[in-house]
Amino acid sequence: MSRSSALAAICLSSGLLVSACGPSGGASKTAVEAMSSPAEKQAALASLPAPYNTGDLENGERQFGVCRSCHTIAPGGRNMTGPNLYGVFGRKAGSVDGFAYSDAVKAAGFVWDGAHLDQWLTNPRTFLPGTKMSFAGIKAEKDRVDLIAYLKVETGAGKTAVAEPKTQP
Ligand code: HEC
């Protein structure tokens, strides 16, 4: 019996999920795919620093609806009108390869964290005058917290639990 037919026999007889018996011979799922179950997302949420650990992921996803026309958040997602946001937490502002940022964002010089994103999402144009992100802002603080919690969970920050530096008063 060849190696592949042996594998097929194991897969059939053990009742494993069909996906685990694909062409790759049942290679383990990547960490990113593994994050997709609701329980794993809730665990990632709980690992976030306050106030994001009590964020409402459903509302966050709803809020992200207004970002979706310009941004992808999946790993390796393409740049659209705005840059791909996977891994944005802990990344220097304006540093996605191949995206043509405004000088305002290129020169910003900070690393994205919840506090910076909160200011950015309140009003991008007053936070970084000269930005080309045409977005009016999200007025309700709770909506921003929920959106940032959602973004952290979806863009991989929950897995590494990016530290939140103390916010200025
Ligand atoms: C109309 C299109 C558009 C919408 C809607 C939009 N963005 Fe953007 N976004 C941009 C553009 C363009 C840039 C680059 C800005 C620059 O270079 O000045 C950007 C930049 C960013 C950055 C900085 C990324 C980096 O690599 O430094 C973040 C974070 C971001 N957007 C988050 C969001 C979120 C969250 C939303 C939804 C609330 C949103 N954006 C809505 C177009 C958009």
mmCIF file of C-alpha atoms and ligand atoms in Angstrom:
data_model
loop_
_atom_site.group_PDB
_atom_site.id
_atom_site.type_symbol
_atom_site.label_atom_id
_atom_site.label_comp_id
_atom_site.label_asym_id
_atom_site.label_seq_id
_atom_site.Cartn_x
_atom_site.Cartn_y
_atom_site.Cartn_z
ATOM 1 C CA MET A 1 0.000 0.000 0.000
ATOM 2 C CA SER A 2 1.377 3.443 -0.937
ATOM 3 C CA ARG A 3 1.765 6.164 1.692
ATOM 4 C CA SER A 4 -1.171 8.173 0.370
ATOM 5 C CA SER A 5 -3.594 5.306 0.229
ATOM 6 C CA ALA A 6 -2.564 4.355 3.749
ATOM 7 C CA LEU A 7 -3.348 7.880 4.829
ATOM 8 C CA ALA A 8 -6.691 7.778 3.046
ATOM 9 C CA ALA A 9 -7.513 4.557 4.840
ATOM 10 C CA ILE A 10 -6.624 6.125 8.188
ATOM 11 C CA CYS A 11 -8.740 9.147 7.414
ATOM 12 C CA LEU A 12 -11.741 7.070 6.417
ATOM 13 C CA SER A 13 -11.554 4.674 9.285
ATOM 14 C CA SER A 14 -10.862 7.231 11.989
ATOM 15 C CA GLY A 15 -13.711 9.514 10.948
ATOM 16 C CA LEU A 16 -11.489 12.587 10.927
ATOM 17 C CA LEU A 17 -12.742 15.760 9.356
ATOM 18 C CA VAL A 18 -12.300 15.574 5.601
ATOM 19 C CA SER A 19 -10.309 18.819 5.664
ATOM 20 C CA ALA A 20 -7.683 17.199 7.857
ATOM 21 C CA CYS A 21 -7.107 14.649 5.119
ATOM 22 C CA GLY A 22 -6.539 17.070 2.251
ATOM 23 C CA PRO A 23 -3.629 17.031 -0.194
ATOM 24 C CA SER A 24 -1.228 18.253 2.472
ATOM 25 C CA GLY A 25 -1.768 15.023 4.354
ATOM 26 C CA GLY A 26 -3.530 16.555 7.308
ATOM 27 C CA ALA A 27 -1.009 19.291 8.082
ATOM 28 C CA SER A 28 -2.027 21.227 11.155
ATOM 29 C CA LYS A 29 -4.074 24.349 10.628
ATOM 30 C CA THR A 30 -2.220 27.625 10.779
ATOM 31 C CA ALA A 31 -2.543 29.699 13.909
ATOM 32 C CA VAL A 32 -4.587 32.233 11.966
ATOM 33 C CA GLU A 33 -7.191 29.724 10.846
ATOM 34 C CA ALA A 34 -7.245 28.294 14.323
ATOM 35 C CA MET A 35 -8.298 31.704 15.651
ATOM 36 C CA SER A 36 -11.555 31.552 13.785
ATOM 37 C CA SER A 37 -13.719 29.712 16.293
ATOM 38 C CA PRO A 38 -15.942 31.887 18.479
ATOM 39 C CA ALA A 39 -14.425 30.379 21.634
ATOM 40 C CA GLU A 40 -10.899 31.244 20.487
ATOM 41 C CA LYS A 41 -11.985 34.764 19.641
ATOM 42 C CA GLN A 42 -13.514 35.176 23.093
ATOM 43 C CA ALA A 43 -10.262 33.907 24.647
ATOM 44 C CA ALA A 44 -8.248 36.376 22.561
ATOM 45 C CA LEU A 45 -10.651 39.123 23.637
ATOM 46 C CA ALA A 46 -10.261 38.246 27.313
ATOM 47 C CA SER A 47 -6.461 38.424 26.960
ATOM 48 C CA LEU A 48 -6.578 42.061 25.800
ATOM 49 C CA PRO A 49 -5.765 44.944 28.139
ATOM 50 C CA ALA A 50 -8.695 46.938 29.576
ATOM 51 C CA PRO A 51 -10.984 48.394 28.336
ATOM 52 C CA TYR A 52 -10.756 46.211 25.226
ATOM 53 C CA ASN A 53 -11.088 42.920 27.112
ATOM 54 C CA THR A 54 -14.769 43.708 27.717
ATOM 55 C CA GLY A 55 -15.406 44.953 24.180
ATOM 56 C CA ASP A 56 -18.411 43.745 22.224
ATOM 57 C CA LEU A 57 -17.059 41.889 19.184
ATOM 58 C CA GLU A 58 -20.415 41.882 17.420
ATOM 59 C CA ASN A 59 -20.729 45.622 17.642
ATOM 60 C CA GLY A 60 -17.067 45.943 16.663
ATOM 61 C CA GLU A 61 -17.698 43.923 13.536
ATOM 62 C CA ARG A 62 -20.709 46.111 12.741
ATOM 63 C CA GLN A 63 -18.584 49.229 13.189
ATOM 64 C CA PHE A 64 -15.940 47.760 10.885
ATOM 65 C CA GLY A 65 -18.583 47.763 8.155
ATOM 66 C CA VAL A 66 -17.670 51.384 7.411
ATOM 67 C CA CYS A 67 -13.949 50.516 7.074
ATOM 68 C CA ARG A 68 -14.437 47.490 4.844
ATOM 69 C CA SER A 69 -14.818 49.443 1.622
ATOM 70 C CA CYS A 70 -11.233 50.682 2.010
ATOM 71 C CA HIS A 71 -9.416 48.115 4.194
ATOM 72 C CA THR A 72 -8.829 44.370 4.305
ATOM 73 C CA ILE A 73 -7.920 42.828 7.677
ATOM 74 C CA ALA A 74 -7.023 39.242 6.747
ATOM 75 C CA PRO A 75 -3.350 38.186 6.777
ATOM 76 C CA GLY A 76 -1.817 39.003 3.399
ATOM 77 C CA GLY A 77 -4.963 40.904 2.358
ATOM 78 C CA ARG A 78 -4.530 43.373 -0.457
ATOM 79 C CA ASN A 79 -4.197 47.102 -0.095
ATOM 80 C CA MET A 80 -7.247 48.911 -1.403
ATOM 81 C CA THR A 81 -7.931 52.630 -0.953
ATOM 82 C CA GLY A 82 -6.349 52.061 2.463
ATOM 83 C CA PRO A 83 -3.589 49.645 3.519
ATOM 84 C CA ASN A 84 -4.155 46.092 4.760
ATOM 85 C CA LEU A 85 -4.628 46.219 8.539
ATOM 86 C CA TYR A 86 -3.494 42.741 9.569
ATOM 87 C CA GLY A 87 -0.835 43.111 12.281
ATOM 88 C CA VAL A 88 -1.437 46.855 12.601
ATOM 89 C CA PHE A 89 -1.065 46.808 16.410
ATOM 90 C CA GLY A 90 2.607 47.074 17.258
ATOM 91 C CA ARG A 91 3.424 48.271 13.740
ATOM 92 C CA LYS A 92 4.876 51.664 12.943
ATOM 93 C CA ALA A 93 2.341 54.018 11.343
ATOM 94 C CA GLY A 94 2.717 54.201 7.568
ATOM 95 C CA SER A 95 4.830 51.078 7.146
ATOM 96 C CA VAL A 96 2.871 48.666 4.914
ATOM 97 C CA ASP A 97 5.101 47.886 1.931
ATOM 98 C CA GLY A 98 3.788 49.104 -1.381
ATOM 99 C CA PHE A 99 1.131 51.429 0.032
ATOM 100 C CA ALA A 100 1.411 55.108 -0.911
ATOM 101 C CA TYR A 101 0.776 56.907 2.372
ATOM 102 C CA SER A 102 0.361 60.632 2.845
ATOM 103 C CA ASP A 103 3.360 62.485 4.263
ATOM 104 C CA ALA A 104 1.303 63.033 7.429
ATOM 105 C CA VAL A 105 1.075 59.301 8.171
ATOM 106 C CA LYS A 106 4.614 58.548 6.954
ATOM 107 C CA ALA A 107 6.000 61.155 9.335
ATOM 108 C CA ALA A 108 3.749 60.244 12.267
ATOM 109 C CA GLY A 109 6.516 58.232 13.898
ATOM 110 C CA PHE A 110 4.433 56.298 16.431
ATOM 111 C CA VAL A 111 3.556 52.630 16.720
ATOM 112 C CA TRP A 112 -0.148 51.802 16.520
ATOM 113 C CA ASP A 113 -1.774 50.786 19.797
ATOM 114 C CA GLY A 114 -5.288 51.077 21.154
ATOM 115 C CA ALA A 115 -4.783 54.622 22.437
ATOM 116 C CA HIS A 116 -3.479 55.960 19.099
ATOM 117 C CA LEU A 117 -6.174 54.157 17.178
ATOM 118 C CA ASP A 118 -8.811 55.605 19.485
ATOM 119 C CA GLN A 119 -7.673 59.139 18.658
ATOM 120 C CA TRP A 120 -7.352 58.321 14.959
ATOM 121 C CA LEU A 121 -10.848 56.889 14.791
ATOM 122 C CA THR A 122 -12.336 59.811 16.676
ATOM 123 C CA ASN A 123 -11.285 62.088 13.828
ATOM 124 C CA PRO A 124 -8.405 61.105 11.525
ATOM 125 C CA ARG A 125 -8.061 64.592 10.092
ATOM 126 C CA THR A 126 -7.657 66.447 13.349
ATOM 127 C CA PHE A 127 -5.375 63.725 14.750
ATOM 128 C CA LEU A 128 -3.061 63.695 11.704
ATOM 129 C CA PRO A 129 -3.795 66.772 9.585
ATOM 130 C CA GLY A 130 -2.996 66.062 5.949
ATOM 131 C CA THR A 131 -4.031 62.401 6.043
ATOM 132 C CA LYS A 132 -5.753 61.097 2.959
ATOM 133 C CA MET A 133 -8.063 58.793 4.892
ATOM 134 C CA SER A 134 -11.442 60.360 4.166
ATOM 135 C CA PHE A 135 -13.381 59.245 7.142
ATOM 136 C CA ALA A 136 -15.470 61.480 9.390
ATOM 137 C CA GLY A 137 -14.760 59.569 12.593
ATOM 138 C CA ILE A 138 -16.736 57.531 15.109
ATOM 139 C CA LYS A 139 -18.252 59.739 17.762
ATOM 140 C CA ALA A 140 -19.311 57.238 20.441
ATOM 141 C CA GLU A 141 -16.440 56.076 22.653
ATOM 142 C CA LYS A 142 -18.065 52.685 23.234
ATOM 143 C CA ASP A 143 -18.255 52.074 19.479
ATOM 144 C CA ARG A 144 -14.533 52.871 19.150
ATOM 145 C CA VAL A 145 -13.632 50.547 22.033
ATOM 146 C CA ASP A 146 -15.684 47.728 20.499
ATOM 147 C CA LEU A 147 -14.167 48.323 17.063
ATOM 148 C CA ILE A 148 -10.615 48.370 18.438
ATOM 149 C CA ALA A 149 -11.299 45.159 20.393
ATOM 150 C CA TYR A 150 -12.623 43.558 17.201
ATOM 151 C CA LEU A 151 -9.608 44.751 15.218
ATOM 152 C CA LYS A 152 -7.194 43.440 17.840
ATOM 153 C CA VAL A 153 -8.817 40.018 17.809
ATOM 154 C CA GLU A 154 -9.064 39.877 14.005
ATOM 155 C CA THR A 155 -5.615 41.260 13.192
ATOM 156 C CA GLY A 156 -3.622 38.984 15.454
ATOM 157 C CA ALA A 157 -3.012 41.305 18.416
ATOM 158 C CA GLY A 158 -4.930 39.041 20.806
ATOM 159 C CA LYS A 159 -2.462 36.225 20.275
ATOM 160 C CA THR A 160 0.581 38.240 21.210
ATOM 161 C CA ALA A 161 -1.309 40.450 23.698
ATOM 162 C CA VAL A 162 0.346 43.665 22.534
ATOM 163 C CA ALA A 163 1.073 45.735 25.607
ATOM 164 C CA GLU A 164 -0.813 48.996 25.977
ATOM 165 C CA PRO A 165 1.475 51.751 27.133
ATOM 166 C CA LYS A 166 -0.010 54.050 29.752
ATOM 167 C CA THR A 167 -2.243 56.627 28.116
ATOM 168 C CA GLN A 168 -1.440 60.263 28.739
ATOM 169 C CA PRO A 169 -3.936 62.003 30.995
HETATM 170 C C1 HEC B 1 -12.594 56.023 2.232
HETATM 171 C C2 HEC B 1 -11.595 55.016 2.530
HETATM 172 C C3 HEC B 1 -11.284 54.703 3.976
HETATM 173 C C4 HEC B 1 -12.155 54.383 4.991
HETATM 174 C C5 HEC B 1 -13.676 54.319 4.955
HETATM 175 C C6 HEC B 1 -11.323 54.049 6.136
HETATM 176 N N1 HEC B 1 -10.001 54.196 5.821
HETATM 177 FE FE1 HEC B 1 -8.422 53.838 7.044
HETATM 178 N N2 HEC B 1 -7.158 54.512 5.647
HETATM 179 C C7 HEC B 1 -7.515 54.963 4.385
HETATM 180 C C8 HEC B 1 -6.370 55.539 3.726
HETATM 181 C C9 HEC B 1 -6.332 56.150 2.321
HETATM 182 C C10 HEC B 1 -5.288 55.425 4.634
HETATM 183 C C11 HEC B 1 -3.882 55.971 4.475
HETATM 184 C C12 HEC B 1 -3.909 57.355 5.087
HETATM 185 C C13 HEC B 1 -2.725 58.239 4.762
HETATM 186 O O1 HEC B 1 -1.714 57.763 4.208
HETATM 187 O O2 HEC B 1 -2.846 59.439 5.064
HETATM 188 C C14 HEC B 1 -5.821 54.769 5.833
HETATM 189 C C15 HEC B 1 -5.056 54.468 6.948
HETATM 190 C C16 HEC B 1 -5.524 53.798 8.044
HETATM 191 C C17 HEC B 1 -4.720 53.355 9.158
HETATM 192 C C18 HEC B 1 -3.216 53.533 9.293
HETATM 193 C C19 HEC B 1 -2.547 52.280 8.765
HETATM 194 C C20 HEC B 1 -1.043 52.279 8.785
HETATM 195 O O3 HEC B 1 -0.489 51.352 8.178
HETATM 196 O O4 HEC B 1 -0.415 53.156 9.371
HETATM 197 C C21 HEC B 1 -5.540 52.726 10.036
HETATM 198 C C22 HEC B 1 -5.165 52.067 11.340
HETATM 199 C C23 HEC B 1 -6.879 52.795 9.474
HETATM 200 N N3 HEC B 1 -6.841 53.446 8.279
HETATM 201 C C24 HEC B 1 -8.008 52.257 10.070
HETATM 202 C C25 HEC B 1 -9.304 52.446 9.587
HETATM 203 C C26 HEC B 1 -10.489 51.997 10.277
HETATM 204 C C27 HEC B 1 -10.499 51.178 11.555
HETATM 205 C C28 HEC B 1 -11.559 52.415 9.538
HETATM 206 C C29 HEC B 1 -13.033 52.282 9.843
HETATM 207 C C30 HEC B 1 -13.505 52.952 11.032
HETATM 208 C C31 HEC B 1 -11.036 53.100 8.374
HETATM 209 N N4 HEC B 1 -9.667 53.102 8.438
HETATM 210 C C32 HEC B 1 -11.814 53.649 7.355
HETATM 211 C C33 HEC B 1 -8.777 54.870 3.831
HETATM 212 C C34 HEC B 1 -9.938 54.605 4.524
#
